[in-house]
mmCIF file of C-alpha atoms in Angstrom:
data_model
loop_
_atom_site.group_PDB
_atom_site.id
_atom_site.type_symbol
_atom_site.label_atom_id
_atom_site.label_comp_id
_atom_site.label_asym_id
_atom_site.label_seq_id
_atom_site.Cartn_x
_atom_site.Cartn_y
_atom_site.Cartn_z
ATOM 1 C CA MET A 287 -20.976 2.248 -15.290
ATOM 2 C CA PRO A 288 -18.295 0.261 -13.280
ATOM 3 C CA THR A 289 -17.617 -3.129 -14.704
ATOM 4 C CA MET A 290 -16.612 -5.873 -12.194
ATOM 5 C CA THR A 291 -14.513 -8.856 -12.627
ATOM 6 C CA SER A 292 -13.059 -11.850 -10.663
ATOM 7 C CA SER A 293 -11.327 -13.493 -13.461
ATOM 8 C CA PRO A 294 -7.658 -13.976 -13.484
ATOM 9 C CA ARG A 295 -5.801 -11.471 -15.857
ATOM 10 C CA ASP A 296 -4.830 -13.061 -19.177
ATOM 11 C CA SER A 297 -1.450 -14.567 -18.707
ATOM 12 C CA ARG A 298 1.506 -12.243 -20.065
ATOM 13 C CA GLN A 299 4.940 -12.852 -20.573
ATOM 14 C CA ARG A 300 6.914 -12.167 -17.495
ATOM 15 C CA ILE A 301 8.868 -9.053 -17.319
ATOM 16 C CA SER A 302 12.567 -9.637 -16.604
ATOM 17 C CA VAL A 303 13.617 -7.863 -13.402
ATOM 18 C CA PRO A 304 17.116 -7.065 -12.082
ATOM 19 C CA ARG A 305 17.626 -8.760 -8.756
ATOM 20 C CA ALA A 306 20.110 -7.445 -6.105
ATOM 21 C CA PRO A 307 22.594 -9.990 -4.648
ATOM 22 C CA GLN A 308 21.542 -9.145 -1.518
ATOM 23 C CA GLN A 309 18.888 -7.056 0.479
ATOM 24 C CA LEU A 310 19.586 -3.794 2.119
ATOM 25 C CA GLU A 311 19.934 -3.781 5.967
ATOM 26 C CA PRO A 312 18.836 -0.792 8.185
ATOM 27 C CA THR A 313 22.407 -0.040 9.434
ATOM 28 C CA PRO A 314 22.592 3.173 11.416
ATOM 29 C CA GLU A 315 24.505 4.769 8.559
ATOM 30 C CA LEU A 316 21.832 3.771 5.997
ATOM 31 C CA LEU A 317 19.099 5.272 8.377
ATOM 32 C CA ALA A 318 21.044 8.471 8.799
ATOM 33 C CA GLU A 319 21.457 8.846 5.247
ATOM 34 C CA LEU A 320 17.804 8.239 4.380
ATOM 35 C CA SER A 321 16.933 10.815 7.497
ATOM 36 C CA ALA A 322 18.968 13.302 5.487
ATOM 37 C CA ALA A 323 17.602 12.736 1.961
ATOM 38 C CA SER A 324 14.281 12.925 3.155
ATOM 39 C CA ALA A 325 14.717 16.300 4.927
ATOM 40 C CA SER A 326 16.617 17.474 2.069
ATOM 41 C CA LEU A 327 14.037 16.588 -0.507
ATOM 42 C CA GLU A 328 11.000 18.033 1.445
ATOM 43 C CA SER A 329 11.153 20.935 -0.931
ATOM 44 C CA ALA A 330 11.972 19.099 -3.902
ATOM 45 C CA THR A 331 9.404 18.346 -6.973
ATOM 46 C CA PRO A 332 8.286 14.679 -7.374
ATOM 47 C CA GLU A 333 10.448 14.801 -10.412
ATOM 48 C CA GLU A 334 13.315 15.702 -8.232
ATOM 49 C CA ILE A 335 12.511 13.012 -5.967
ATOM 50 C CA ILE A 336 12.246 10.288 -8.444
ATOM 51 C CA THR A 337 15.162 11.400 -9.839
ATOM 52 C CA TRP A 338 17.326 10.925 -6.839
ATOM 53 C CA ALA A 339 15.603 7.659 -6.029
ATOM 54 C CA HIS A 340 16.706 6.323 -9.682
ATOM 55 C CA GLU A 341 20.283 7.616 -9.093
ATOM 56 C CA ARG A 342 20.539 6.242 -5.733
ATOM 57 C CA PHE A 343 18.932 2.797 -6.211
ATOM 58 C CA ALA A 344 18.416 1.729 -9.685
ATOM 59 C CA PRO A 345 18.263 -1.011 -10.905
ATOM 60 C CA TYR A 346 16.952 -2.191 -7.774
ATOM 61 C CA LEU A 347 14.098 0.544 -7.511
ATOM 62 C CA THR A 348 10.619 -0.309 -8.122
ATOM 63 C CA MET A 349 7.232 0.928 -8.034
ATOM 64 C CA ALA A 350 4.049 -0.386 -6.871
ATOM 65 C CA THR A 351 0.682 1.036 -8.484
ATOM 66 C CA ALA A 352 -2.954 0.586 -8.128
ATOM 67 C CA PHE A 353 -3.700 2.871 -10.971
ATOM 68 C CA GLY A 354 -4.933 5.531 -8.911
ATOM 69 C CA PRO A 355 -4.476 9.325 -9.843
ATOM 70 C CA GLU A 356 -1.215 9.568 -7.997
ATOM 71 C CA GLY A 357 0.035 6.284 -9.684
ATOM 72 C CA CYS A 358 -0.652 7.663 -12.906
ATOM 73 C CA VAL A 359 1.034 10.772 -12.335
ATOM 74 C CA ILE A 360 3.989 9.177 -11.382
ATOM 75 C CA LEU A 361 3.933 6.873 -14.441
ATOM 76 C CA SER A 362 3.756 10.312 -16.458
ATOM 77 C CA MET A 363 6.981 11.228 -14.583
ATOM 78 C CA LEU A 364 8.626 7.992 -14.896
ATOM 79 C CA ALA A 365 8.244 8.241 -18.730
ATOM 80 C CA LYS A 366 10.281 11.264 -18.672
ATOM 81 C CA VAL A 367 12.997 10.837 -16.087
ATOM 82 C CA ALA A 368 13.370 7.075 -15.436
ATOM 83 C CA PRO A 369 11.148 4.861 -17.906
ATOM 84 C CA GLU A 370 13.240 1.781 -17.146
ATOM 85 C CA THR A 371 12.038 1.585 -13.672
ATOM 86 C CA TYR A 372 10.126 -1.679 -12.749
ATOM 87 C CA VAL A 373 6.478 -1.097 -12.453
ATOM 88 C CA PHE A 374 3.964 -3.946 -10.775
ATOM 89 C CA ASN A 375 0.561 -3.869 -10.033
ATOM 90 C CA LEU A 376 -0.886 -6.208 -7.099
ATOM 91 C CA ASP A 377 -3.542 -8.019 -9.206
ATOM 92 C CA THR A 378 -6.003 -9.241 -6.638
ATOM 93 C CA GLY A 379 -8.345 -10.810 -9.162
ATOM 94 C CA TYR A 380 -11.093 -8.432 -7.870
ATOM 95 C CA GLN A 381 -10.309 -5.521 -9.732
ATOM 96 C CA PHE A 382 -12.460 -3.410 -11.867
ATOM 97 C CA GLN A 383 -12.285 -4.019 -15.462
ATOM 98 C CA GLN A 384 -11.733 -0.159 -15.828
ATOM 99 C CA THR A 385 -8.540 -0.624 -13.813
ATOM 100 C CA LEU A 386 -7.100 -3.379 -15.963
ATOM 101 C CA ASP A 387 -8.147 -1.620 -19.130
ATOM 102 C CA LEU A 388 -5.919 1.441 -17.925
ATOM 103 C CA ARG A 389 -2.991 -0.754 -17.667
ATOM 104 C CA ASP A 390 -2.987 -1.350 -21.299
ATOM 105 C CA ARG A 391 -3.655 2.374 -22.179
ATOM 106 C CA ILE A 392 -0.734 3.388 -20.059
ATOM 107 C CA ALA A 393 1.683 1.081 -22.045
ATOM 108 C CA GLU A 394 0.445 2.282 -25.303
ATOM 109 C CA LYS A 395 0.786 5.943 -24.057
ATOM 110 C CA TYR A 396 3.822 5.973 -22.059
ATOM 111 C CA GLY A 397 5.843 2.938 -23.207
ATOM 112 C CA ILE A 398 5.600 1.353 -19.446
ATOM 113 C CA GLU A 399 4.536 -2.056 -18.949
ATOM 114 C CA VAL A 400 3.172 -2.562 -15.438
ATOM 115 C CA ASP A 401 3.736 -6.140 -14.515
ATOM 116 C CA MET A 402 0.208 -7.827 -13.181
ATOM 117 C CA LEU A 403 1.496 -9.573 -9.962
ATOM 118 C CA GLN A 404 -1.143 -12.299 -8.969
ATOM 119 C CA PRO A 405 -1.424 -14.509 -5.680
ATOM 120 C CA GLU A 406 -0.719 -17.954 -5.965
ATOM 121 C CA LEU A 407 -4.408 -18.850 -5.923
ATOM 122 C CA SER A 408 -7.028 -17.835 -8.289
ATOM 123 C CA VAL A 409 -10.062 -16.300 -6.958
ATOM 124 C CA PRO A 410 -12.292 -19.216 -7.571
ATOM 125 C CA GLU A 411 -9.593 -21.428 -5.755
ATOM 126 C CA TYR A 412 -9.263 -18.879 -2.903
ATOM 127 C CA GLU A 413 -13.067 -18.741 -2.293
ATOM 128 C CA ALA A 414 -13.542 -22.447 -2.444
ATOM 129 C CA LEU A 415 -10.440 -22.581 0.182
ATOM 130 C CA HIS A 416 -12.510 -20.207 2.573
ATOM 131 C CA GLY A 417 -16.039 -21.399 1.905
ATOM 132 C CA GLY A 418 -16.870 -18.233 0.079
ATOM 133 C CA PRO A 419 -15.783 -14.508 -0.482
ATOM 134 C CA LEU A 420 -13.616 -13.919 2.503
ATOM 135 C CA TYR A 421 -13.744 -10.080 1.859
ATOM 136 C CA LYS A 422 -17.188 -10.405 3.538
ATOM 137 C CA THR A 423 -16.074 -12.061 6.707
ATOM 138 C CA ASP A 424 -12.486 -11.269 7.143
ATOM 139 C CA PRO A 425 -11.416 -8.365 4.689
ATOM 140 C CA ASN A 426 -8.062 -7.981 6.648
ATOM 141 C CA GLN A 427 -6.992 -11.354 5.781
ATOM 142 C CA CYS A 428 -8.089 -11.180 2.301
ATOM 143 C CA CYS A 429 -6.054 -7.861 1.867
ATOM 144 C CA PHE A 430 -3.238 -9.753 3.818
ATOM 145 C CA ASP A 431 -3.202 -12.812 1.600
ATOM 146 C CA ARG A 432 -3.935 -11.044 -1.897
ATOM 147 C CA LYS A 433 -1.790 -7.735 -1.623
ATOM 148 C CA ILE A 434 0.807 -7.883 1.306
ATOM 149 C CA LYS A 435 1.987 -11.396 0.607
ATOM 150 C CA VAL A 436 2.461 -10.589 -2.900
ATOM 151 C CA LEU A 437 4.334 -7.253 -2.069
ATOM 152 C CA ARG A 438 6.839 -9.050 0.186
ATOM 153 C CA GLN A 439 7.442 -11.482 -2.736
ATOM 154 C CA ALA A 440 7.657 -8.494 -5.189
ATOM 155 C CA SER A 441 10.237 -6.885 -2.986
ATOM 156 C CA GLU A 442 12.606 -9.651 -3.063
ATOM 157 C CA GLY A 443 15.506 -8.426 -4.613
ATOM 158 C CA LYS A 444 14.850 -5.034 -4.517
ATOM 159 C CA HIS A 445 16.265 -2.076 -2.333
ATOM 160 C CA ALA A 446 13.765 0.436 -2.764
ATOM 161 C CA TRP A 447 10.178 1.117 -3.706
ATOM 162 C CA MET A 448 7.997 4.114 -4.752
ATOM 163 C CA SER A 449 4.314 4.730 -3.631
ATOM 164 C CA GLY A 450 1.872 7.510 -4.666
ATOM 165 C CA ILE A 451 0.523 8.021 -0.927
ATOM 166 C CA ARG A 452 -0.265 11.677 0.004
ATOM 167 C CA ARG A 453 0.079 13.046 3.572
ATOM 168 C CA ASP A 454 -3.324 14.478 3.371
ATOM 169 C CA GLN A 455 -5.203 11.405 2.579
ATOM 170 C CA SER A 456 -5.138 9.859 6.346
ATOM 171 C CA ALA A 457 -4.020 10.227 9.838
ATOM 172 C CA ASP A 458 -1.508 7.250 8.860
ATOM 173 C CA ARG A 459 -0.216 8.630 5.692
ATOM 174 C CA ALA A 460 0.302 12.071 7.355
ATOM 175 C CA GLN A 461 3.242 10.818 9.128
ATOM 176 C CA ALA A 462 4.759 9.545 5.904
ATOM 177 C CA ALA A 463 8.541 10.645 5.041
ATOM 178 C CA ILE A 464 9.533 11.462 1.605
ATOM 179 C CA VAL A 465 12.356 8.971 2.058
ATOM 180 C CA GLY A 466 12.434 6.231 4.906
ATOM 181 C CA TRP A 467 12.964 2.547 5.931
ATOM 182 C CA ASP A 468 9.876 0.609 5.562
ATOM 183 C CA LYS A 469 10.151 -2.180 8.249
ATOM 184 C CA LYS A 470 7.280 -4.471 6.782
ATOM 185 C CA PHE A 471 8.953 -4.912 3.520
ATOM 186 C CA ASN A 472 12.596 -4.459 4.348
ATOM 187 C CA LEU A 473 12.833 -1.891 1.687
ATOM 188 C CA VAL A 474 13.453 1.978 1.522
ATOM 189 C CA LYS A 475 10.293 3.631 0.835
ATOM 190 C CA VAL A 476 10.003 6.864 -1.432
ATOM 191 C CA SER A 477 6.894 8.902 -1.665
ATOM 192 C CA PRO A 478 7.444 11.507 -4.273
ATOM 193 C CA LEU A 479 3.973 12.856 -3.720
ATOM 194 C CA ALA A 480 4.016 13.075 0.105
ATOM 195 C CA ASN A 481 3.612 16.788 -0.160
ATOM 196 C CA TRP A 482 0.994 17.282 -3.126
ATOM 197 C CA SER A 483 -2.652 17.955 -2.386
ATOM 198 C CA LYS A 484 -5.589 16.262 -4.624
ATOM 199 C CA SER A 485 -5.660 19.572 -6.049
ATOM 200 C CA ASP A 486 -2.272 19.422 -7.124
ATOM 201 C CA ILE A 487 -2.592 15.916 -8.606
ATOM 202 C CA TRP A 488 -5.694 16.915 -10.535
ATOM 203 C CA ASN A 489 -4.260 20.170 -11.920
ATOM 204 C CA ARG A 490 -1.346 18.024 -13.375
ATOM 205 C CA ILE A 491 -3.689 15.499 -14.685
ATOM 206 C CA LEU A 492 -5.661 18.040 -16.667
ATOM 207 C CA ALA A 493 -2.628 20.127 -17.574
ATOM 208 C CA GLU A 494 -0.684 17.287 -19.319
ATOM 209 C CA ASP A 495 -3.429 14.859 -20.323
ATOM 210 C CA VAL A 496 -2.413 12.232 -17.954
ATOM 211 C CA LEU A 497 -4.458 8.972 -18.158
ATOM 212 C CA TYR A 498 -6.757 8.083 -15.390
ATOM 213 C CA ASN A 499 -9.416 5.643 -14.415
ATOM 214 C CA PRO A 500 -12.840 6.416 -15.719
ATOM 215 C CA LEU A 501 -14.407 5.697 -12.808
ATOM 216 C CA HIS A 502 -13.161 8.774 -11.102
ATOM 217 C CA ASP A 503 -15.709 10.511 -13.206
ATOM 218 C CA GLN A 504 -18.301 8.196 -11.756
ATOM 219 C CA GLY A 505 -18.030 9.022 -7.834
ATOM 220 C CA TYR A 506 -15.218 6.967 -7.114
ATOM 221 C CA PRO A 507 -12.248 9.118 -5.850
ATOM 222 C CA SER A 508 -10.634 5.989 -4.455
ATOM 223 C CA ILE A 509 -10.705 2.717 -6.147
ATOM 224 C CA GLY A 510 -9.573 -0.693 -4.970
ATOM 225 C CA CYS A 511 -11.142 -4.062 -5.195
ATOM 226 C CA TRP A 512 -14.784 -3.976 -6.526
ATOM 227 C CA PRO A 513 -16.291 -5.886 -3.834
ATOM 228 C CA CYS A 514 -15.016 -3.451 -1.285
ATOM 229 C CA THR A 515 -15.379 -0.138 -3.295
ATOM 230 C CA ARG A 516 -18.263 2.129 -3.887
ATOM 231 C CA ALA A 517 -18.968 5.569 -5.132
ATOM 232 C CA ILE A 518 -19.112 8.045 -2.190
ATOM 233 C CA GLY A 519 -22.689 9.995 -1.883
ATOM 234 C CA GLN A 520 -23.579 13.678 -1.618
ATOM 235 C CA GLY A 521 -21.927 15.230 1.553
ATOM 236 C CA GLU A 522 -19.333 12.625 2.190
ATOM 237 C CA THR A 523 -16.168 14.446 1.981
ATOM 238 C CA ASP A 524 -13.594 11.587 2.876
ATOM 239 C CA ASP A 525 -11.877 10.229 -0.353
ATOM 240 C CA ARG A 526 -11.621 7.060 1.373
ATOM 241 C CA ALA A 527 -15.223 7.065 2.407
ATOM 242 C CA GLY A 528 -15.990 4.421 -0.448
ATOM 243 C CA ARG A 529 -13.562 1.886 0.762
ATOM 244 C CA TRP A 530 -14.714 -1.049 3.008
ATOM 245 C CA SER A 531 -17.796 0.912 3.620
ATOM 246 C CA GLY A 532 -19.359 0.003 7.110
ATOM 247 C CA THR A 533 -16.513 -1.980 8.171
ATOM 248 C CA GLY A 534 -14.436 0.597 10.310
ATOM 249 C CA LYS A 535 -11.686 -0.309 7.905
ATOM 250 C CA THR A 536 -9.924 2.143 5.880
ATOM 251 C CA GLU A 537 -6.510 0.780 4.805
ATOM 252 C CA CYS A 538 -5.449 -2.546 3.328
ATOM 253 C CA GLY A 539 -2.562 -2.584 5.464
ATOM 254 C CA LEU A 540 0.332 -1.474 2.892
ATOM 255 C CA HIS A 541 0.409 2.072 4.203
ATOM 256 C CA THR A 542 -0.427 1.947 7.883
ATOM 257 C CA ILE A 543 2.196 2.650 10.507
ATOM 258 C CA GLN A 544 1.379 -0.024 13.168
ATOM 259 C CA GLU A 545 4.002 -2.713 12.814
ATOM 260 C CA SER A 546 1.180 -5.558 13.180
ATOM 261 C CA ASP A 547 -0.686 -4.019 10.249
ATOM 262 C CA GLY A 548 2.127 -3.333 7.923
ATOM 263 C CA SER A 549 4.147 0.144 7.483
ATOM 264 C CA GLY A 550 3.553 0.730 4.029
ATOM 265 C CA ILE A 551 0.153 0.884 -1.704
#
């Protein structure tokens, strides 16, 4: 059964992260370079894309993961080609316990410590400020405060970030480039799995015994915060049907293409 938690994660020693002396600027030269790289990497393997990103942007390359199947696959690849990459999770305080436990299992198996970045306010403080759980009345603001603002802070001192999005997941994600400029966070965004399908992901997981969230075996194809995630029912074919169910909301704002919502976990 899914285990829910709204308690802050146990405090951990902060991971030392290299910071670039200055942010990248989207100059015409850089945008042209990214466009050319994206085109050349269209037929590349995810490992080749990750290797390119590491060679071009390390040590100012990072990865954000929500510990979904795609993120776990990338972590297994990073362990082989770029294990020193800084990886973080947006720990909203509303994650399933199974998700938090997966972080520790990944560290044990792959030697990659995922930094759990939390908002300034704890869940009790945040809910007291808003007179109760904001996810019930304004889930967009809740996502903004507890995800997007944290990612903006995490992006400071970075030049590029990787995500596990796939083009076949949604209309917004269908337009994702392999490599492109993320206007929302002023970073280069790299999507190594953009061309992969759900079958590709699970074939790799099964072939290489990649760790994954056990909730996927309980009808949760897409897992976010527990208050806004449910298992999908029989006949539901959209993997994200269980996210923000009944609200019309399908994205937290990290990967939507509208500038007002955020261009891109």
